């Protein structure tokens, strides 16, 4: 199989314009004849559903939460990037493109990254027009702050709740269309399979989570905007319901998965405090603008943070990366923290954290200024930990966060299954091996508001003569039966261990062997252990209740069943990449001072994986990455 | 620490519900309230019982999906806190805790502690937005908004739609939720054009959903996890009267 990325011809800065010029249109009168399914209501899902609805297509929008407003985009704190150059500090679309490409360790497509930077300008306009209350200067103009991995101020923010405000904007746009009846909303519904007819995506099978009913929905195109699968580690910054099931089930129907092992570990989350813990809470990366990160310079320090004098503190980021200091990119900051913790310099009751210290910023700027910038984050810290971070340094720790991997998509954001699109974190496209801060809200939004409306229309222009797709087609029946069979199987195991037990065990295995650092031996071990754990799951899991009513345990069991397979693929992916890049750090490939050692000669490609069946190894298909504009260099933040 | 729990169990909307007793021992006070319920569910599943159904998702206090009445208080005893951000350190060893769903005619119980809050979505869908299509918005700098105004709008926009205001109100009024959106939009220049239509439609929808009237007890503000001010309700009333006064014939 040869992957066609469909990158348009012409110079980089004209590619998207050229695409739009030649993309085919659908006559407004014909749009009513076309149905589109959108799964997920985060920034990508809400914005594409709203956009397609207002264009006149029949849209069905699905989410597993009780309301589309709960999607996990809501939790992003720090901000959204846009190359507006309002600060006159030398920013431009090109610079943002270059920063993103470099930040992703040269493992992303140039054309996609450039387009994201280009569309960033429109996103801020769109959000402001929707009433998103971004931070403002006293004169009334938009304010910016800076984020890890860059030296300009291009991050727009709404206090520490940027994701919430952007999502509410998109949700309101979606609900406006629901009111106009151009979009039909199905909350508390979970997609359990993709239906293909004649090689095209033609619908989905969903479970109504309230009633347990299995439903069939048909469409001329299916859009998956279901977010990331970082919750595979169990402890992560993601919402409890975040999962990889929709994309995984599409993968098993023929869509390739790209770069599954690139899951970002975020440097500033709250540390784990006990075995009962269900998640790790993210503290916005924006805190690193003013907070200084350090550990005691003495091993096994027992004194409290405030009692350790300045000269006995090791500001290791400022020491190792003087040019970027505390704003070093996420993968580098996370690894540096792990290095210090592993070396015995960690702090806190479990010695698994580092300090994020605001005392200097409070001394210089005053408590009020810090309160204005990060007040809600300090409040959140107090609620969760019981400590006042105005008085003593915060304790932070790295935790699994964002999946750069996902379904492989071409320039049109279409997967290898015709008619199946993947948007936002569900695709692999724009971040390479490491996502720069504040680019996640951006990618999800521009995919949904500005890119997919053109590319999906281009696809649908060939579908106007197809006519209504019947859910009576044998393909629907087959998919529905398979879903019902799986549910029955899970309910009937009636073993002794809970779903969470298996999820936690898998998560720990992945943290240890396919987490911040990996090596060949560990990955091979993990693959075998995951296989064993999966067998044990199908032998000994206990899913209480029935399939025909509300049953959260059953929902979780289905997701964990998929996580076993995703986890295995993550390890295969990590195993075949004999280099260190971004979120992927293979211990065998590092410089003498512990930095990631990339191998461009052999690994300048995207790993796209094909499903070959349950008991066979997945098939690797390579998409070579061609760099015309920027030649890959060693990523240095020193 | 040890806790004695009385939890509302109800099979579905049509069934009758009742409080059931559960005992948990050796809990870590750093555990969150929902992690305590996770622990209870693990126990129930292993013992062959059905776990307690409750709504939750982000567990960071921002998605608004969690929420239950804890000893009669929406989201429990801590001020400005969602249930997921409540920790056992807020309770005493040996304490009895009564856990019930958010109650309101407009929020029917789905099962155990889960309720249907889709009425909120329908209120937003009736007018809680700026009518702008995607793709052609004017440059963001074209609309200047002062720092103070943006912050004030933000204070209202921060509502997470959890429904605590309804659950704690003796009239089950949705005035705080609706007014927060009305205020957010009415304050900003982008939302001003539609302010009259918006408030009339949203208030009408709120009434259609069987929420009660606001009688100014201000309990909603006290139990709101985001500290949304009741001044929003005053603003909504002003906007509503203004809209009726200037209503085009």
Short mmCIF file of C-alpha atoms in Angstrom, two decimals, chain A residues 47 51 54 64-70 72 74-75 77 84 86 122 124-126 128-142 158-161 164-165 168 171-173 175-180 185 188 210 234 237-242 273 276-282 372 380 382-386 449-450 454 496 498-501 542 544-546 549-553 555, chain B residues 11 28-32 35 38-39 41-42 44-51 53-60 62-65 78-82 85 87 89 110-111 114-118 120-122 124-126 128-148 150-155 157-162 177 181 184-185 188 190-191 225-226:
data_model
loop_
_atom_site.label_atom_id
_atom_site.label_comp_id
_atom_site.label_asym_id
_atom_site.label_seq_id
_atom_site.Cartn_x
_atom_site.Cartn_y
_atom_site.Cartn_z
CA UNK A 47 -17.06 23.23 15.21
CA UNK A 51 -20.10 24.47 10.26
CA UNK A 54 -25.01 25.99 8.85
CA UNK A 64 -20.89 10.01 25.28
CA UNK A 65 -21.28 12.77 27.88
CA UNK A 66 -24.64 14.05 29.10
CA UNK A 67 -24.11 17.30 27.21
CA UNK A 68 -21.78 18.31 24.37
CA UNK A 69 -20.43 21.07 26.64
CA UNK A 70 -18.60 18.47 28.79
CA UNK A 72 -12.56 17.39 27.42
CA UNK A 74 -13.17 22.21 28.20
CA UNK A 75 -10.27 21.40 30.53
CA UNK A 77 -6.17 25.82 30.59
CA UNK A 84 -1.19 37.62 15.05
CA UNK A 86 0.02 41.82 18.23
CA UNK A 122 -8.86 33.28 11.55
CA UNK A 124 -8.92 34.23 16.98
CA UNK A 125 -11.28 36.32 14.85
CA UNK A 126 -13.90 33.58 14.94
CA UNK A 128 -13.82 36.77 19.47
CA UNK A 129 -16.86 37.14 17.22
CA UNK A 130 -18.54 34.32 19.15
CA UNK A 131 -18.01 36.23 22.37
CA UNK A 132 -15.04 34.35 23.84
CA UNK A 133 -13.79 36.72 26.57
CA UNK A 134 -10.06 36.55 25.88
CA UNK A 135 -7.66 38.41 28.15
CA UNK A 136 -7.43 42.07 27.14
CA UNK A 137 -5.02 44.95 27.59
CA UNK A 138 -6.37 48.00 29.39
CA UNK A 139 -6.81 49.78 26.05
CA UNK A 140 -9.19 47.08 24.90
CA UNK A 141 -6.89 45.11 22.62
CA UNK A 142 -6.16 41.42 22.94
CA UNK A 158 -9.04 33.42 28.88
CA UNK A 159 -7.58 33.30 32.39
CA UNK A 160 -6.68 29.66 33.06
CA UNK A 161 -9.88 28.49 31.37
CA UNK A 164 -13.57 26.08 28.50
CA UNK A 165 -14.31 29.39 26.82
CA UNK A 168 -18.42 26.98 25.05
CA UNK A 171 -20.83 24.39 21.79
CA UNK A 172 -23.05 27.45 21.50
CA UNK A 173 -22.52 27.48 17.72
CA UNK A 175 -26.56 24.36 19.90
CA UNK A 176 -27.61 27.19 17.60
CA UNK A 177 -27.72 24.68 14.76
CA UNK A 178 -29.50 22.14 16.95
CA UNK A 179 -32.14 24.81 17.54
CA UNK A 180 -32.38 25.36 13.78
CA UNK A 185 -27.88 15.80 18.79
CA UNK A 188 -25.02 9.79 26.03
CA UNK A 210 -29.16 5.45 28.97
CA UNK A 234 -5.02 5.12 33.55
CA UNK A 237 -4.54 14.40 32.74
CA UNK A 238 -7.51 13.31 30.65
CA UNK A 239 -11.15 13.02 31.65
CA UNK A 240 -12.25 9.63 32.94
CA UNK A 241 -14.30 8.92 29.84
CA UNK A 242 -11.65 9.81 27.26
CA UNK A 273 -0.46 10.65 46.06
CA UNK A 276 -6.67 4.89 44.92
CA UNK A 277 -5.99 7.81 42.61
CA UNK A 278 -8.10 8.01 39.45
CA UNK A 279 -6.38 10.78 37.57
CA UNK A 280 -3.67 13.39 37.63
CA UNK A 281 -4.67 17.01 37.38
CA UNK A 282 -2.88 19.28 34.97
CA UNK A 372 -4.73 37.93 38.50
CA UNK A 380 -7.38 24.53 42.29
CA UNK A 382 -5.22 24.39 47.21
CA UNK A 383 -8.44 22.38 46.79
CA UNK A 384 -6.66 19.28 45.56
CA UNK A 385 -3.57 19.25 47.72
CA UNK A 386 -4.57 21.33 50.69
CA UNK A 449 -13.97 25.51 11.56
CA UNK A 450 -11.75 26.11 8.56
CA UNK A 454 -13.78 22.54 2.51
CA UNK A 496 -13.37 -11.96 39.86
CA UNK A 498 -12.87 -5.35 38.16
CA UNK A 499 -12.39 -3.48 34.91
CA UNK A 500 -10.43 -0.79 36.75
CA UNK A 501 -8.01 -3.40 38.04
CA UNK A 542 -16.26 -9.04 36.23
CA UNK A 544 -21.75 -6.32 36.73
CA UNK A 545 -25.28 -5.69 35.54
CA UNK A 546 -26.75 -6.22 32.10
CA UNK A 549 -29.72 -0.69 30.48
CA UNK A 550 -27.44 2.00 31.87
CA UNK A 551 -24.18 0.27 32.78
CA UNK A 552 -20.98 2.27 33.29
CA UNK A 553 -18.92 -0.83 34.02
CA UNK A 555 -18.83 1.03 28.93
CA UNK B 11 -33.18 1.73 39.21
CA UNK B 28 -7.19 7.90 52.94
CA UNK B 29 -8.21 11.48 53.79
CA UNK B 30 -6.39 12.71 50.64
CA UNK B 31 -8.82 10.72 48.51
CA UNK B 32 -11.32 12.73 46.49
CA UNK B 35 -12.45 8.27 44.40
CA UNK B 38 -14.88 4.41 43.08
CA UNK B 39 -13.61 2.47 46.09
CA UNK B 41 -18.01 0.50 43.63
CA UNK B 42 -14.95 -1.76 43.46
CA UNK B 44 -19.75 -3.68 45.46
CA UNK B 45 -18.67 -5.26 42.16
CA UNK B 46 -16.39 -7.78 43.84
CA UNK B 47 -19.15 -8.68 46.27
CA UNK B 48 -21.56 -9.25 43.38
CA UNK B 49 -23.67 -6.12 43.79
CA UNK B 50 -24.37 -3.44 41.22
CA UNK B 51 -22.21 -0.33 41.55
CA UNK B 53 -24.15 5.09 38.97
CA UNK B 54 -22.96 8.67 39.18
CA UNK B 55 -22.01 11.32 36.65
CA UNK B 56 -18.48 12.63 36.38
CA UNK B 57 -15.85 13.10 33.72
CA UNK B 58 -12.97 15.61 33.90
CA UNK B 59 -12.47 15.36 37.66
CA UNK B 60 -10.82 18.78 37.48
CA UNK B 62 -14.37 22.25 34.93
CA UNK B 63 -16.62 19.99 32.85
CA UNK B 64 -19.64 20.34 35.11
CA UNK B 65 -20.77 16.75 34.73
CA UNK B 78 -16.64 23.20 50.64
CA UNK B 79 -17.43 26.57 49.12
CA UNK B 80 -16.97 27.08 45.36
CA UNK B 81 -16.07 23.45 44.78
CA UNK B 82 -17.41 20.76 42.49
CA UNK B 85 -12.66 18.52 43.81
CA UNK B 87 -11.67 15.55 49.33
CA UNK B 89 -10.26 15.75 54.47
CA UNK B 110 -31.91 8.58 35.26
CA UNK B 111 -30.48 6.07 37.70
CA UNK B 114 -27.43 10.45 37.55
CA UNK B 115 -29.93 13.06 36.40
CA UNK B 116 -30.99 14.42 33.02
CA UNK B 117 -29.81 18.02 32.63
CA UNK B 118 -30.53 18.35 28.91
CA UNK B 120 -29.85 23.39 30.06
CA UNK B 121 -28.80 22.51 26.52
CA UNK B 122 -32.23 23.47 25.24
CA UNK B 124 -28.71 27.54 25.27
CA UNK B 125 -30.07 26.30 22.00
CA UNK B 126 -32.98 28.76 22.28
CA UNK B 128 -27.52 31.49 24.19
CA UNK B 129 -25.09 32.36 21.41
CA UNK B 130 -23.95 35.05 19.00
CA UNK B 131 -25.41 34.37 15.56
CA UNK B 132 -22.20 34.30 13.59
CA UNK B 133 -21.50 31.73 10.90
CA UNK B 134 -18.05 30.25 10.67
CA UNK B 135 -15.24 31.36 8.44
CA UNK B 136 -15.86 35.04 7.84
CA UNK B 137 -15.43 36.79 11.17
CA UNK B 138 -13.97 40.32 11.17
CA UNK B 139 -10.46 40.87 12.53
CA UNK B 140 -10.42 40.38 16.28
CA UNK B 141 -8.85 43.79 16.89
CA UNK B 142 -11.76 45.48 15.13
CA UNK B 143 -13.78 45.01 18.30
CA UNK B 144 -12.10 46.64 21.28
CA UNK B 145 -13.25 45.40 24.68
CA UNK B 146 -11.78 47.00 27.76
CA UNK B 147 -9.88 44.82 30.20
CA UNK B 148 -12.48 45.40 32.89
CA UNK B 150 -13.71 41.34 29.36
CA UNK B 151 -13.06 40.29 32.94
CA UNK B 152 -16.63 41.06 33.96
CA UNK B 153 -18.00 39.07 31.00
CA UNK B 154 -15.64 36.26 31.90
CA UNK B 155 -17.00 36.12 35.46
CA UNK B 157 -19.08 33.08 31.16
CA UNK B 158 -17.30 30.84 33.68
CA UNK B 159 -20.54 28.94 34.53
CA UNK B 160 -19.95 25.21 34.07
CA UNK B 161 -23.62 24.23 33.74
CA UNK B 162 -23.53 21.67 36.55
CA UNK B 177 -27.53 29.49 34.89
CA UNK B 181 -25.19 33.38 29.78
CA UNK B 184 -21.96 37.28 29.38
CA UNK B 185 -23.45 37.95 25.96
CA UNK B 188 -19.84 42.20 25.15
CA UNK B 190 -20.41 41.08 19.92
CA UNK B 191 -23.51 39.94 21.77
CA UNK B 225 -18.87 25.96 42.38
CA UNK B 226 -17.80 28.85 40.16
#
